[in-house]
Every structure is written in structure tokens, then in C-alpha cells.
XYZ file of C-alpha atoms in Angstrom:
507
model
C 87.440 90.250 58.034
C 83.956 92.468 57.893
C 80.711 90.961 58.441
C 77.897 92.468 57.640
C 76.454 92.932 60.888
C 80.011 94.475 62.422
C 80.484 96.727 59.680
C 77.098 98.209 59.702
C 77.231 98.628 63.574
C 80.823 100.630 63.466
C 79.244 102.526 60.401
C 76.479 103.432 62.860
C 78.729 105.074 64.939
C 81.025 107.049 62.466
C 78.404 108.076 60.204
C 75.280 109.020 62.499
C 77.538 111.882 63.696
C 75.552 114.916 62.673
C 78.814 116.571 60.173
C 78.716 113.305 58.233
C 74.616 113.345 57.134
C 74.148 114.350 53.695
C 70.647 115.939 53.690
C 70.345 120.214 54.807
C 69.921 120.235 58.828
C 67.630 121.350 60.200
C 69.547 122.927 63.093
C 70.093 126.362 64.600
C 73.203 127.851 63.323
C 74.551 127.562 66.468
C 78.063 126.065 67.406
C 75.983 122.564 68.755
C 76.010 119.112 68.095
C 72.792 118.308 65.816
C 71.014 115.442 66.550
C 71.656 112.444 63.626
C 69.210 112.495 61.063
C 67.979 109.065 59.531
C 66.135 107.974 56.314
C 62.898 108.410 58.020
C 60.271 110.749 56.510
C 59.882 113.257 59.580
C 56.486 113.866 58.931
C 53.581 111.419 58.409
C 49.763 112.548 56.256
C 47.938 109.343 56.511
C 46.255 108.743 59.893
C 45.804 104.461 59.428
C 42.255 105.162 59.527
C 42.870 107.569 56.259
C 44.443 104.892 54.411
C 41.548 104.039 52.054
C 40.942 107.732 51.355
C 44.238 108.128 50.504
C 43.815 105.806 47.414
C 40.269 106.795 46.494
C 42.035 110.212 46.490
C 42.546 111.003 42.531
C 46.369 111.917 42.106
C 45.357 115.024 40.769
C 43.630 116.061 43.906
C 46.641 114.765 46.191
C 49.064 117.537 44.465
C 46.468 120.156 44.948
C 45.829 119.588 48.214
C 49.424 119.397 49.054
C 50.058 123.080 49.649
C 53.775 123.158 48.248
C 54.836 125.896 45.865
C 57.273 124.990 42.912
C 56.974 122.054 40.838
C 56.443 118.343 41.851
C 57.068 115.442 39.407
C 56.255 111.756 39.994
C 55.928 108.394 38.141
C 55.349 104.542 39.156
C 56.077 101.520 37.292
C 55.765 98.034 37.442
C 58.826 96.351 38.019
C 57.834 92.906 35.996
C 57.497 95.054 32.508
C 58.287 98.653 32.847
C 54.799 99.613 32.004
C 53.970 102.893 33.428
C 50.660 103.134 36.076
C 50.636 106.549 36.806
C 52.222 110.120 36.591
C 52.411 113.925 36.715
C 54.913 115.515 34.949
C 57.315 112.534 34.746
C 59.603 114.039 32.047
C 59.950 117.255 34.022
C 63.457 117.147 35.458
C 64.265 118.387 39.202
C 66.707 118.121 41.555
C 67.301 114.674 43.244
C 68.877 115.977 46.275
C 70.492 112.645 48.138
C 68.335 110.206 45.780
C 71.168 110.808 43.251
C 73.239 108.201 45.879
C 70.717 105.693 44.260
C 72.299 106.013 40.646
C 75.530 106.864 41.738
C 75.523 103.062 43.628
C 74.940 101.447 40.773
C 77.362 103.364 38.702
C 80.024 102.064 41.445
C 78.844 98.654 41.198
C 79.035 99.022 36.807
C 82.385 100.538 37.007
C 84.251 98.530 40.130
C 82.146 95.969 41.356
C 80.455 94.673 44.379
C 84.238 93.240 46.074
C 86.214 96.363 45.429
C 88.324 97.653 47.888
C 89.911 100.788 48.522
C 93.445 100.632 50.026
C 95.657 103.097 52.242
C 99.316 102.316 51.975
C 102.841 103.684 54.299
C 105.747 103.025 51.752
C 109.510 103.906 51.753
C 111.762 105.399 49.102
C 114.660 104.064 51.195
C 116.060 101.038 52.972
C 115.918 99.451 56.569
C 118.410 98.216 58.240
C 118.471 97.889 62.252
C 115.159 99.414 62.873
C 116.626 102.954 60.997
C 115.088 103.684 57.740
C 116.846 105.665 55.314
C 114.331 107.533 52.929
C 111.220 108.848 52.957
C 108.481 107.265 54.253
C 104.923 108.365 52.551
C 100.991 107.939 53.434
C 99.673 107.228 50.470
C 96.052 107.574 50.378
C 94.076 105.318 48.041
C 90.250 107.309 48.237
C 89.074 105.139 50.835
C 86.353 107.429 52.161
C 85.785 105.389 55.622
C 89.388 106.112 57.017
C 89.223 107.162 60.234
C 91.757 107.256 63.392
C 92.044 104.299 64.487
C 92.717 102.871 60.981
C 95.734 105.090 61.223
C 97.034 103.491 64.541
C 96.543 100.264 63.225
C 99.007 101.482 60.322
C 101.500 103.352 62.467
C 101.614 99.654 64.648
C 102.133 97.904 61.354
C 104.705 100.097 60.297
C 106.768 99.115 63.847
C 106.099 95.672 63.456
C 107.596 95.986 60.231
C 110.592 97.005 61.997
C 110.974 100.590 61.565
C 112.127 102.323 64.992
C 113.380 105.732 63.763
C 113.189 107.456 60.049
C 115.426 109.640 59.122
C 113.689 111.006 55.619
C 111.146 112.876 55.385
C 107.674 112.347 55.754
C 105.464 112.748 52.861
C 101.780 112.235 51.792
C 100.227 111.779 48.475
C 96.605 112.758 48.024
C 96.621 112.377 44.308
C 94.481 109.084 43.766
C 91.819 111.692 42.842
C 91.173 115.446 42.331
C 91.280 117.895 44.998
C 88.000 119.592 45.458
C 88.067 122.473 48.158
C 84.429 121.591 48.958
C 81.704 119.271 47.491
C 78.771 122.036 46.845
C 80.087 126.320 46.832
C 76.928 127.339 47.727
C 77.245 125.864 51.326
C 78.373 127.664 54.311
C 81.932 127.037 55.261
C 81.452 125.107 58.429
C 78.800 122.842 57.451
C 80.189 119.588 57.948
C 78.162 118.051 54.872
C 79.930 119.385 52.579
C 83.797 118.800 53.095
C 86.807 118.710 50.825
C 87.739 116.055 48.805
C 90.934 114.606 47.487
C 92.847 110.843 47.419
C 92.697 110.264 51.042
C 90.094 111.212 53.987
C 89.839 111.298 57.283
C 86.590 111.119 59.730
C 84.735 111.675 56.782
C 86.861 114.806 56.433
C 85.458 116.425 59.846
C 87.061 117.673 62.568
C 85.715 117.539 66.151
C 85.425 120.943 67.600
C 84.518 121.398 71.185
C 84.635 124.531 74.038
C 84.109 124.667 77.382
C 83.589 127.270 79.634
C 87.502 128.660 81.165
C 87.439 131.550 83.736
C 86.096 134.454 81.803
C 86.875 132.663 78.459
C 86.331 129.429 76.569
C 88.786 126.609 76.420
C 88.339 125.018 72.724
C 90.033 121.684 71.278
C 90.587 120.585 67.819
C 90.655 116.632 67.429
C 90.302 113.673 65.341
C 88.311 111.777 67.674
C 86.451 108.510 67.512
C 85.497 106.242 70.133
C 89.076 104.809 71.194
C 91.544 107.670 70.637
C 91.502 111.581 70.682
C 94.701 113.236 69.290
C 94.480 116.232 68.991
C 95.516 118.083 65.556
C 97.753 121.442 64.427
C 96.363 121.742 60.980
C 93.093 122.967 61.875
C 93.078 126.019 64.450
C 90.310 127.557 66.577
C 89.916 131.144 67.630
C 87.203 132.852 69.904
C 86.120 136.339 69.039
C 84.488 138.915 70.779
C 81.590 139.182 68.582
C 77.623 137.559 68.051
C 77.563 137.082 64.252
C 78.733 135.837 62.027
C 79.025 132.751 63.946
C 82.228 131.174 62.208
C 84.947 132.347 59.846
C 87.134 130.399 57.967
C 90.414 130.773 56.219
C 93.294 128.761 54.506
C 96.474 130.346 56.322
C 99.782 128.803 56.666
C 98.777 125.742 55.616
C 96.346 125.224 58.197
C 92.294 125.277 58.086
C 91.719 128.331 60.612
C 88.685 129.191 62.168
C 87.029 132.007 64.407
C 84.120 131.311 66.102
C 81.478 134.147 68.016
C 82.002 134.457 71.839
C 77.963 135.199 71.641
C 77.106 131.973 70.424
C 79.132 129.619 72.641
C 76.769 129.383 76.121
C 78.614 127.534 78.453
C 80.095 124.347 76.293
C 79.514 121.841 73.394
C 80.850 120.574 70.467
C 79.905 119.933 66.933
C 81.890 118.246 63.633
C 83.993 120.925 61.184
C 84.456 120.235 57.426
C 88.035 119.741 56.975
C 89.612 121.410 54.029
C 93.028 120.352 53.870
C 92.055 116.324 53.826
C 95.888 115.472 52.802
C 97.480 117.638 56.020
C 94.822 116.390 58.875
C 95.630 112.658 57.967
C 99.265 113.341 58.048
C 98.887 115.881 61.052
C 97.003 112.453 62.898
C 99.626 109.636 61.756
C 102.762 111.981 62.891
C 100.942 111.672 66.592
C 100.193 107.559 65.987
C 103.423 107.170 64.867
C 104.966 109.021 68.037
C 102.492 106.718 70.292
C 104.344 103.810 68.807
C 108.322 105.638 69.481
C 108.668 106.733 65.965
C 108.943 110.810 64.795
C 108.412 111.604 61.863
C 109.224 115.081 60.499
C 106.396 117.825 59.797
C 104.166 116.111 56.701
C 104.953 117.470 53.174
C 102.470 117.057 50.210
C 103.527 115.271 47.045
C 102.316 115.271 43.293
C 103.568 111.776 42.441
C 104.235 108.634 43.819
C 107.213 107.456 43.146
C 109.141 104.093 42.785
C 108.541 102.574 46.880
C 108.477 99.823 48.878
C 105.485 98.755 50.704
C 105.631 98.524 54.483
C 102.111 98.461 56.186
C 98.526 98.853 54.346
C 94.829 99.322 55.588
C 91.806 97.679 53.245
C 88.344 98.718 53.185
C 85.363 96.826 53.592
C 83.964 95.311 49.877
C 82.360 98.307 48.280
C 78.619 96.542 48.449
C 78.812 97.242 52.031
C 80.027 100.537 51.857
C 77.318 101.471 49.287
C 74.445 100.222 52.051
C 76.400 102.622 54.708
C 76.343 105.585 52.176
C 73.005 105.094 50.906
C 71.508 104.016 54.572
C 73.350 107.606 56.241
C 73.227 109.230 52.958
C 76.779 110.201 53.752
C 78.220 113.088 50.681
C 81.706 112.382 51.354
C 81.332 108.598 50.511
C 79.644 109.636 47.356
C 81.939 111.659 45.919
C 85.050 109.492 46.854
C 82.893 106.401 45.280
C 81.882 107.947 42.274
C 85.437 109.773 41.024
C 86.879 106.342 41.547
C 84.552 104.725 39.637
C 84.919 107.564 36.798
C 88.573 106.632 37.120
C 88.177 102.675 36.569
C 86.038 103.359 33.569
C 89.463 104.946 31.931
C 88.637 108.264 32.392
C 90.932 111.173 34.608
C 88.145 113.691 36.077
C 89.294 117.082 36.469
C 86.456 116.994 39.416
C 83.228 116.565 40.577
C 81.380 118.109 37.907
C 83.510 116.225 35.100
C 83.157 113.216 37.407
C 79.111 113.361 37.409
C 78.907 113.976 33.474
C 80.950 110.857 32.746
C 77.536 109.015 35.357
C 75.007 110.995 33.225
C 76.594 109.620 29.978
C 76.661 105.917 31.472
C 73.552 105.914 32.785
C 72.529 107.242 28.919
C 74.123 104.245 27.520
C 73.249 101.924 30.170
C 69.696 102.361 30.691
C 68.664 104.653 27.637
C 67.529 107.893 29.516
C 68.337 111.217 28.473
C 67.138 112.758 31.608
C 69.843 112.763 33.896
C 72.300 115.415 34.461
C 74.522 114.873 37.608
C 76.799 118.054 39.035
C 78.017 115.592 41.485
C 77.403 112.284 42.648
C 76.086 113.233 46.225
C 72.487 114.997 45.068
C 74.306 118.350 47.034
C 74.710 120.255 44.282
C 71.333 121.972 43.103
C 72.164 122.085 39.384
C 71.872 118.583 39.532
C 68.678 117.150 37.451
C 66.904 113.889 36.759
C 62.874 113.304 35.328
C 61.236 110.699 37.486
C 60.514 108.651 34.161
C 64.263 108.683 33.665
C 64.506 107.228 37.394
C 62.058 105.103 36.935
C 63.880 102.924 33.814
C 66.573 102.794 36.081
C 64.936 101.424 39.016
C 63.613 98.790 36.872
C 66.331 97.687 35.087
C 68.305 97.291 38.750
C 65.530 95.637 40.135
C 65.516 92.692 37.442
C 69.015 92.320 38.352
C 68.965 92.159 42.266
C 71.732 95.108 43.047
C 69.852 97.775 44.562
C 67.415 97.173 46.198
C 68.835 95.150 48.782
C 71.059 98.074 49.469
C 68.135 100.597 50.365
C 67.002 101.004 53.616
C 63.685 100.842 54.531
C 61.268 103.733 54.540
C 58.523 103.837 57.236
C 55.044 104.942 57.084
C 53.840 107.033 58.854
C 50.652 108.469 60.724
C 49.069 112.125 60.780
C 51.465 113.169 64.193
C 54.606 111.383 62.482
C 54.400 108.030 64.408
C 55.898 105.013 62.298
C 52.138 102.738 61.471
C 53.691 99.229 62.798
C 52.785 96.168 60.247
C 51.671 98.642 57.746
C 51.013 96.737 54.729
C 52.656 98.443 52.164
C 56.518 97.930 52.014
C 59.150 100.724 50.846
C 62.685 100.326 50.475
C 63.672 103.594 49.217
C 66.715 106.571 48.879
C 65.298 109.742 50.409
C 66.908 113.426 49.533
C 66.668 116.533 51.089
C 67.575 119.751 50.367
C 66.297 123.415 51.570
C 62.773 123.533 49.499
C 64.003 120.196 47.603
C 62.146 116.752 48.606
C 63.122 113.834 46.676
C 61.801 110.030 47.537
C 62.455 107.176 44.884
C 62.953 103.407 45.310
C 60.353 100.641 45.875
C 56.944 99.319 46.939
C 56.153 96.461 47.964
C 52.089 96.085 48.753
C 49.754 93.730 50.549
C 49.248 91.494 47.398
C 52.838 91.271 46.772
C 52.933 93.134 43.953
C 56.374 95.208 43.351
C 56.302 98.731 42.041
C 59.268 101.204 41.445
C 58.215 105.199 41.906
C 60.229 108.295 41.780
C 58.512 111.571 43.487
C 60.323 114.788 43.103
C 59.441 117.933 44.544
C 61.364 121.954 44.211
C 60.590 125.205 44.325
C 63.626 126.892 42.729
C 62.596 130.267 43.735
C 62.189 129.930 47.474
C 65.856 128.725 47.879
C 67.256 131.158 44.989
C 66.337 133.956 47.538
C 68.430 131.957 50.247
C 71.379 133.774 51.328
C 74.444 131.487 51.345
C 74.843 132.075 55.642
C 70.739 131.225 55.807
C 71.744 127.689 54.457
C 71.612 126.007 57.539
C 68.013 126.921 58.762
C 66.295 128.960 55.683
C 62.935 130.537 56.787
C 59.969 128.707 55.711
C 62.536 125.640 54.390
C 61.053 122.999 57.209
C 57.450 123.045 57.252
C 58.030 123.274 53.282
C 59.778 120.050 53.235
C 57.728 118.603 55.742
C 54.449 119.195 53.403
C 56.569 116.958 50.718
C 57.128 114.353 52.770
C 53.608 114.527 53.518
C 52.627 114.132 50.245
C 55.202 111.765 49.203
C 53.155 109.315 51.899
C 50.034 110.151 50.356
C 51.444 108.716 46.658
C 52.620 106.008 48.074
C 49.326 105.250 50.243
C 47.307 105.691 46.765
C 49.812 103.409 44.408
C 50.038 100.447 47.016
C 45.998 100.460 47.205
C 45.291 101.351 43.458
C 48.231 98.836 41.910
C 48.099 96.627 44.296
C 46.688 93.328 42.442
């Protein structure tokens, strides 16, 4: 059983590893391990002593001042009736970036509700008898999106309980409980670890570990499937050191395997970093063969299926409830969880998504018929995608309708103010609870306000400048000139709105 505080911790630990965070890094394209990026603004305005000027400050004046180039939309809203306080340009409709997680929460909550779980299963097409088994045996996944390693020796130990000592079938795995998608947004670079593949099972968030260390004149590198108790190492995805400085990785689907090159120039003398996996059906098989083996049972190179068919049921993992895993996703705004969430909800509602895109329009037309807003237009149900659009006034009916009903908010993590050198203000009185999102010249902030009085307010802020990151080359992704003080001037801002709503609408 999962309590709340246990799950959260061991989500902690999974998803604060750098590969899993949803928003752009801010890294060096270097082969390092970024630091783990949280929900917190990175960049304060308000100096406490600025507070009052900051809500004398006409909203007008605020976006002036602001110095961002693009467009910036923004609404607030009491929660009680809906009614409108303020805006600028609230029907204008912008990228979300990682706010989209908001909406696509409470489309999992609609569509599967708060106790769902996601199961992964080891079945048999054949019989046992005397610890032999006859058939096949198969990993089926079921889209859990939190699988990880150890999950997988807890199966393989199931599986011998169960009684099986040797199998002499094959070995097969099934993928199929949703689309495969090579990667969640094109536009990325290929070894961002944001923005893996996805398909009807995962594992480690579909990352694996990459690390070097200096060898003699050379590098020794290993490719595992690490997490804090166990380290096999995998065959399916293959590391190569070239002689060169740029670029700093390659990547190609050969032999069934995810193969990479990596630049001798950029290595220094050791380190690791997380690498998208692309063949999520292979790795977990490629990790269960070497569980299985740690328990005394082989089991023959993995081979993909289409279809399930008729088996018996010999070991299965559950997930935590979905509420849970919604407050992980939204609190480490992790992509992967998104996607994997929001095709399965497509697929409870009765519909078969070809993918992510036909995934997201199926949201867009719920959260039409839900909530009566025209203004969304999902790509994807992560906020990754740029394409991706929503008007803060369309956020904002949303926000309220969830808040009358108690399912979101709880689930959003809080937002801290901040002061003019980014230092969190401690007992500040105004309260957020809030989904951040960012992208490379995309800022998006939208969620709740408590202030002093007590008074409740729901805001959307969204800021873009489409033309800065069209003239992005897809390998400046990572660290796009001029991207990070740009997004730092919207978070800025996005302080500055709240500052002025919690002291204007605060009675």
C-alpha cells in the first residue's frame, strides 16, 4: 500500500533526475548531469518593500515595463462567481508550455478517476508443471508511466514464487496498450531526456543512465537502468566515443538498438547524465531478461508483439491511485507521465488515438463540452509541443469550475514569492498554488491566489514571442541565446501580476 507521504518521497527521487523535468533546461549542451529544476519561479521582481507599488502599479504599466518582446496575455477571476477582475488580451491564445499538465489532470480525473490504476502484467501462453513452463511467457505493459527497475525485480521474484524455474518459450513483450510515438515533441534534440518515446509500457521514465569515466587515453562509458537499489546494465541502447568536438551526440535506430555517439571534446574527465530512450518496449524487456537471470531463470532474447493473446496470469505490478500520480506529474512537471496519462484517458473515453496529436484533440473537444471554452487547442498533453494553444479566459473557466469542485487545486504545488535577488519572501501574505510552464521564449503561470483577506482568485498569465524561438535551430534547443534572461523577465512579471491582484482584489 502507498501513502501519500511514501509515494511522494520515492517520486522525489525518480523524478527530480534532471532527464525526467518537463520544462527547456537551462544547461550547457554538454554531456553533464543538470541540476533538478523545481516549480519555483527562478527569478523574483518585488523587493517586500516594493510590494505596495506593485499594486498601485496600473496593469498597463506592469506589461510595459516588463521588457519582453512577443505577446503576453493574462486574466483573473473570482473563484465564488466567475466574474472577471482584470485582463490584457485574455482571448489571445498562446502556448501553455507545462501549464497544459493542469487541464490534462483533470481530463484524467473526467475520463478514469481519482483510484485508477495502471497495471504491468508477466503472463504465459503455456502450462507449468515442475517449475518448467511450456509457452511463452510475455511482459505485458499496461501504460504505467512510473515503472522503473526495481518494479521489474519485484515481478521477475513474483514470477519464481509462482513457481516458474526455467521457460522454455519464448519471451515476448507487448507495448500495444497505447500508440507508439518515437518522441513526444520533433522539434527537440535527440538526446534531450524530456522528450522520450512513448508506447504501452515505460521504463525510468523512458531514460537511460549514461555515464564515462576517464580509461587510459580513452573513456570507459556504461549504459544502465539504474535507480537507487540496482544497476543492470542494458544491450539495447549502445554508446560510442568519437574523435570529434561537435556535434556533441548522434543518434540512430540500428539493429534494433537505440545507438549513440558522443564527442571525445566534450567529455572532460567523467560524468553522467539521463538519455531519452526510444525503443521503450526493448529496454524494459532488455532489464527483466537480467532480473529474471538474478532470480535463476533465462529467458530468450525479447521479441515484440502486436496482440495479446489468450494467457494466463502469473505475477503483476499496480501503480499508485492516479490522484497521486497526477500531484507527482504536476509537482515535477514530468512529460512522460503526461502523455502516458492523457492517451489512456483518451482511450477510457472510447476512443483509439492514432497518437499524441489525435490524443490532445479528443482533451480540446472535452474540455469544449465540459467547461464551454473554445480556446483550447492541445498538440499534446505535456505543454512540449509549441503548436499547442489556450486564451487565459479559456483557462480561467476552467480553473473555476475545478475549484468549486475541490480536484485541482489540492494537486498543485505551491508557488513561492519571491524578492528582487530571487530569495523566496517567508510568510508572504499572498498564497499561490499554481502549474508553471516553460519553454525557450515561452512563460506560462496559471492556478490560484489566495490573499491576506482570504479571498480566492484563479489567474492565467501567458507570455511568447514566436519569433525569437522560430529562429532557434533545432541543436540550439537546449541553451538558445537570449532564451534565459527572456524567461527570467516573465517570471518577473508574472510576480508583479500576482503582487498587484492579491493587493487590488484582495477584500
Amino acid at each position: 500500500m502507498f501513502s501519500r507521504r511514501s509515494f511522494l518521497t520515492a517520486a522525489a527521487a525518480a523524478l527530480a533526475a534532471p532527464a525526467a523535468l518537463a520544462n527547456a533546461p537551462q544547461t550547457s549542451l554538454r554531456p553533464q548531469a543538470r541540476a533538478a529544476a523545481g516549480l519555483s519561479s527562478g527569478a523574483g521582481v518585488t523587493q517586500a518593500s516594493t510590494t505596495q507599488a506593485s499594486a498601485a502599479t496600473s496593469l498597463e504599466t506592469l506589461l510595459a515595463r516588463s521588457d519582453l518582446s512577443g505577446q503576453v496575455a493574462c486574466a483573473v477571476a473570482e473563484v465564488t462567481n466567475g466574474k472577471e477582475l482584470e485582463s490584457h488580451a485574455g482571448e489571445e491564445a498562446l502556448p501553455p508550455a507545462s501549464v497544459a499538465k493542469a487541464l490534462t489532470a483533470l481530463y484524467a480525473l473526467d475520463s478514469l478517476g481519482a483510484d485508477y490504476r495502471f497495471t504491468t502484467r508477466i503472463l504465459t501462453t503455456g502450462t507449468l508443471s515442475g517449475g518448467v513452463l511450456t509457452g511463452d511467457l510475455i511482459l505485458a505493459g499496461g501504460g504505467d508511466p512510473m515503472l522503473n527497475t526495481d518494479h521489474l525485480a519485484q515481478l521477475a521474484a513474483a514470477m519464481k514464487k509462482a513457481g516458474v524455474r526455467e521457460v522454455r518459450g519464448g519471451f515476448k513483450v507487448w507495448d500495444g496498450a497505447l500508440p507508439r510515438v518515437s518522441t513526444i515533441d520533433a522539434d527537440q534534440p535527440d538526446h534531450v531526456g524530456y522528450s522520450p518515446a512513448v508506447a504501452g509500457i515505460a521504463l525510468n521514465f523512458n531514460r537511460v543512465h549514461f555515464e564515462w569515466k576517464r580509461a587510459g587515453t580513452g573513456w570507459s562509458v556504461t549504459m544502465d537502468a539504474r535507480t537507487t537499489k540496482y544497476r543492470p546494465e542494458v544491450s539495447m541502447a549502445r554508446m560510442k566515443v568519437a574523435n570529434r568536438a561537435l556535434p556533441v551526440y548522434t543518434y540512430a535506430d540500428r539493429n534494433g538498438a537505440d545507438s549513440w555517439t558522443v564527442a571525445s571534446q566534450a567529455l572532460g574527465k567523467g560524468g553522467s547524465r539521463w538519455l531519452p530512450v526510444r525503443r521503450p518496449a526493448e529496454y524494459a524487456a532488455d532489464v527483466f531478461r537480467t532480473m529474471a537471470r538474478a532470480h535463476g531463470v533465462t529467458l530468450k532474447a525479447a521479441k515484440p508483439i502486436s496482440s495479446l493473446p489468450t494467457a494466463t496470469l502469473l505475477a503483476q505490478h499496480h501503480s499508485p491511485p492516479l490522484d497521486l500520480m497526477l500531484k507527482a506529474m504536476l509537482k515535477y512537471s514530468n512529460n512522460l507521465m503526461a502523455e502516458m496519462i492523457g492517451m489512456t484517458a483518451t482511450g477510457k473515453r472510447g476512443k483509439s488515438p492514432k497518437g499524441l496529436k489525435d490524443s490532445a484533440a479528443e482533451m480540446s473537444r472535452w474540455a469544449r463540452a465540459k467547461y464551454g471554452v473554445s480556446a483550447i487547442r492541445m498538440v499534446d498533453h505535456s505543454g512540449l509541443g509549441e503548436a499547442s494553444r489556450v486564451a487565459p479566459h479559456a483557462l480561467l473557466k476552467v480553473l473555476v469550475a475545478a475549484y468549486k469542485t475541490g480536484s485541482l487545486k489540492p494537486l498543485l504545488k505551491s508557488f513561492p514569492m519571491r524578492d528582487g535577488n530571487g530569495r523566496i519572501i517567508k510568510n508572504h501574505p499572498i498564497e499561490v498554488a499554481a502549474k508553471t510552464g516553460t519553454l525557450n521564449f515561452v512563460s506560462g503561470l496559471g492556478g490560484f491566489l489566495t490573499t491576506s483577506s482570504g479571498t480566492v482568485l484563479a489567474f492565467a498569465i501567458f507570455a511568447a514571442d514566436s519569433k525569437a524561438r522560430a529562429r532557434i535551430s533545432r541543436t540550439e534547443r537546449e541553451r538558445p541565446a537570449g532564451a534565459r534572461s527572456w524567461n527570467k523577465r516573465a517570471k518577473r512579471l508574472q510576480q508583479q501580476l500576482i503582487e498587484r491582484w492579491g493587493q487590488s482584489f484582495g477584500t
